PDB file of C-alpha atoms in Angstrom:
ATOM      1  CA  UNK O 602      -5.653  52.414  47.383  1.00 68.00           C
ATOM      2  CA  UNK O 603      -3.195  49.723  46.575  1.00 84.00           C
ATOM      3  CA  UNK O 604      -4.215  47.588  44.132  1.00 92.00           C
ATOM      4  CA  UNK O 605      -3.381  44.061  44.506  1.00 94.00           C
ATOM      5  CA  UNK O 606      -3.349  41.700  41.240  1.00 95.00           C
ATOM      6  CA  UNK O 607      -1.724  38.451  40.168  1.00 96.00           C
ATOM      7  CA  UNK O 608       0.100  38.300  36.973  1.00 96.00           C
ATOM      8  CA  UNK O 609       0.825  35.070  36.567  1.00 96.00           C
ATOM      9  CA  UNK O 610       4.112  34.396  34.284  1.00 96.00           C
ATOM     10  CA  UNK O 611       2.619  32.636  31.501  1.00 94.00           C
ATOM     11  CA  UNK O 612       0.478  35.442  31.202  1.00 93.00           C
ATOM     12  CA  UNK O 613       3.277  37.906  29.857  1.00 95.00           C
ATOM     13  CA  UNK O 614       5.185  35.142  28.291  1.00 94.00           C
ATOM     14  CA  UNK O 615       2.478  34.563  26.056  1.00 91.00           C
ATOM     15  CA  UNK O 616       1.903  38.207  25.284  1.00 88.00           C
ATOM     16  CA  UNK O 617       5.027  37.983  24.053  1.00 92.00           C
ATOM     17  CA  UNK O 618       5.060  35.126  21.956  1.00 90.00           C
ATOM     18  CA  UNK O 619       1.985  35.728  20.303  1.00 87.00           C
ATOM     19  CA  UNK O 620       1.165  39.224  19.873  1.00 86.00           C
ATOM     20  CA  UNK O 621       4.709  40.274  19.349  1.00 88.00           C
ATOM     21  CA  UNK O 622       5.507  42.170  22.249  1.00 92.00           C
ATOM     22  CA  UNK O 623       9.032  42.302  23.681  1.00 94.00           C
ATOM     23  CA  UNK O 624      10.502  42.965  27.199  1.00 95.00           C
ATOM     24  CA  UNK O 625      10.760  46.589  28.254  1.00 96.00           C
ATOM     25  CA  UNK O 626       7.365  47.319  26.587  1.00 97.00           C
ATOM     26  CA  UNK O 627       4.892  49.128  28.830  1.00 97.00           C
ATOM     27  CA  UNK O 628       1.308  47.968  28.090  1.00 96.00           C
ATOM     28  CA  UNK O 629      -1.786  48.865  29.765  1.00 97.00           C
ATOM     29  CA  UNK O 630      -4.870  47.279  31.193  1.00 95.00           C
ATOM     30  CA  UNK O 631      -7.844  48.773  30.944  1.00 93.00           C
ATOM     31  CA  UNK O 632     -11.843  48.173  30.894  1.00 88.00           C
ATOM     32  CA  UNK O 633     -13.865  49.707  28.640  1.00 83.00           C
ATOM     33  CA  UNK O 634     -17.512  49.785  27.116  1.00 76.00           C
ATOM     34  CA  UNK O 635     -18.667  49.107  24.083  1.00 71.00           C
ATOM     35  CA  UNK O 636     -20.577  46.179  21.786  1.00 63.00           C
ATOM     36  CA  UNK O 637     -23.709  45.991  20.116  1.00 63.00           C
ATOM     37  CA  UNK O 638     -26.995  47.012  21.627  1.00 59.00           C
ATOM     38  CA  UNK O 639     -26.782  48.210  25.201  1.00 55.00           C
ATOM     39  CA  UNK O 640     -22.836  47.711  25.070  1.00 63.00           C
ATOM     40  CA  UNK O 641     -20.790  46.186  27.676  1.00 72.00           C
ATOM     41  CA  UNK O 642     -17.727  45.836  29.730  1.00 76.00           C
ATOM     42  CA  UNK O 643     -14.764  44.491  28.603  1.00 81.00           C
ATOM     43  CA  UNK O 644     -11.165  43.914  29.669  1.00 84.00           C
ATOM     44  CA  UNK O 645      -8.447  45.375  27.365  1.00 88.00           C
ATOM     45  CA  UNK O 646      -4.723  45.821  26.872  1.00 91.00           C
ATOM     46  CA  UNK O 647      -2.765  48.039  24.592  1.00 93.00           C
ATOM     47  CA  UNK O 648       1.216  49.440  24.439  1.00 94.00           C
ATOM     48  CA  UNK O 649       1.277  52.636  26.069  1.00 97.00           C
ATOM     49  CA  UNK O 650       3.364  54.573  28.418  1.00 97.00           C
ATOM     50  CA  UNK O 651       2.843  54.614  32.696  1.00 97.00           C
ATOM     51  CA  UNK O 652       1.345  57.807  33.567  1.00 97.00           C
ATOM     52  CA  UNK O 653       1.996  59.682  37.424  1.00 96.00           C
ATOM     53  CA  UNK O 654      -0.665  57.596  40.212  1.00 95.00           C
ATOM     54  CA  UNK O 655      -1.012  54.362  37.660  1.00 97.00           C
ATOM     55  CA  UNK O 656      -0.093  50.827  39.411  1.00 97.00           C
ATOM     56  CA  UNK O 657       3.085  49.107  37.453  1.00 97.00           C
ATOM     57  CA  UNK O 658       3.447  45.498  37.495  1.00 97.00           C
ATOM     58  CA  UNK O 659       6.458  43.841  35.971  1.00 97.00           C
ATOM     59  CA  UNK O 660       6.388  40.370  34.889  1.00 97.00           C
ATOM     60  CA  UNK O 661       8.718  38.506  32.954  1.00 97.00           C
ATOM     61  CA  UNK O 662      10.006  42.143  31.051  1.00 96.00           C
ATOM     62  CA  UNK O 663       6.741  43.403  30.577  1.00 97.00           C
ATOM     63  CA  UNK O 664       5.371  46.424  32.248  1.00 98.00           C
ATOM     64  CA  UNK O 665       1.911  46.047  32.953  1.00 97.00           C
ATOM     65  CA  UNK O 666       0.195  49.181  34.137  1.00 98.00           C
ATOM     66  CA  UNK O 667      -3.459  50.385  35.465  1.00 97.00           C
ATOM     67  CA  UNK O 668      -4.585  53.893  35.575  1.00 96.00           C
ATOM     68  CA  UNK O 669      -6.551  54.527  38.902  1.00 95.00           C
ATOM     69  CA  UNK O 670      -9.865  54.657  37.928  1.00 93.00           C
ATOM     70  CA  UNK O 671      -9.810  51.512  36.641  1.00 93.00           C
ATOM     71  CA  UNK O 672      -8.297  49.730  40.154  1.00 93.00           C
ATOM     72  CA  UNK O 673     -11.203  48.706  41.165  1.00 90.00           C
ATOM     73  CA  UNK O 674     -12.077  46.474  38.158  1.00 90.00           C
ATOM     74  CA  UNK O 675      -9.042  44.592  38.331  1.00 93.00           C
ATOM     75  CA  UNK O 676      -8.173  44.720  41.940  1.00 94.00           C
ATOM     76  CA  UNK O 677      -8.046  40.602  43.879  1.00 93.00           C
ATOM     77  CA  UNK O 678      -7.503  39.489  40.439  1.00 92.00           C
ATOM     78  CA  UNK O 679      -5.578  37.012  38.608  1.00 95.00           C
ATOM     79  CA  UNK O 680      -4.626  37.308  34.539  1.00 94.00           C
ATOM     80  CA  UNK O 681      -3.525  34.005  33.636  1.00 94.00           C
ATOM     81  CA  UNK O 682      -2.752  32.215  30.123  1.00 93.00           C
ATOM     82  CA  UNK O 683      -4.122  28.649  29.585  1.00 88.00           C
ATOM     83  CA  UNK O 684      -2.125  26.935  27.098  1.00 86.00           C
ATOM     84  CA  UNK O 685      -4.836  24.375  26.255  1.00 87.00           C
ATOM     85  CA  UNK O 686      -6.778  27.199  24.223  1.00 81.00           C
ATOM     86  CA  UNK O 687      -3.909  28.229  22.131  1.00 78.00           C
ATOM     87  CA  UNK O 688      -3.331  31.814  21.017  1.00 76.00           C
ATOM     88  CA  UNK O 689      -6.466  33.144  22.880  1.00 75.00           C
ATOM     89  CA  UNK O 690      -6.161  31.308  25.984  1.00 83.00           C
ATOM     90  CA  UNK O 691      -6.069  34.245  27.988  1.00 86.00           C
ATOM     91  CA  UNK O 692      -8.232  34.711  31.263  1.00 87.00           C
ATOM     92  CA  UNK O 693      -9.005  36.947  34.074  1.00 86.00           C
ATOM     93  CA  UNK O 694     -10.974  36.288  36.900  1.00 87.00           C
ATOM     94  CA  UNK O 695     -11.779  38.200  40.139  1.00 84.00           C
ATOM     95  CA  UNK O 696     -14.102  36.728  42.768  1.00 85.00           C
ATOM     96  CA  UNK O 697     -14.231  39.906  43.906  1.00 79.00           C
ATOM     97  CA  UNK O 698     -16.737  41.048  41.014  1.00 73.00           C
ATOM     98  CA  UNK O 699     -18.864  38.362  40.826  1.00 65.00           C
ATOM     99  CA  UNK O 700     -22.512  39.072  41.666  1.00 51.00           C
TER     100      UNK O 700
END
């Protein structure tokens, strides 16, 4: 499967700005459950290293990678960073997922 996602500049940019990240970094994105009561999805992103069969996306210096299993949660979408909401103006959408 190829996995097909928009990274939109601003998006790394602002990684980098506010949480301190630099160019040449490898971070992942990644879904995972958890919260209180029944739990949940959520979208998450951490500095790691790109593993064999993960997509790599590189934006602005960053290297944004998926691992497989989680294409499907992230694949038609767009991560974007809205400036209006300050340091957590960070969005994803994906019309793809919604019910």
């Amino acid at each position: 499967m190829t996995l097909q996602l928009m990274i939109e500049p601003a998006f790394s940019l602002a990684y980098q700005r506010y949480a301190g990240y630099r160019p040449g970094e490898t971070l992942r994105l990644y879904v995972r459950t958890g919260g209180p009561g029944t739990g949940g999805l959520f979208y998450a992103i951490e500095k790691d290293q790109q593993l064999p069969g993960d997509a790599l996306f590189e934006v602005e210096g960053l290297r944004f990678v998926i691992r497989p299993a989680d294409f499907w949660y992230f694949n038609g979408g767009t991560l974007r960073y809205d400036q209006r909401y300050g340091d957590f103006g960070f969005q994803f959408s994906n019309p793809g997922l919604d019910a």
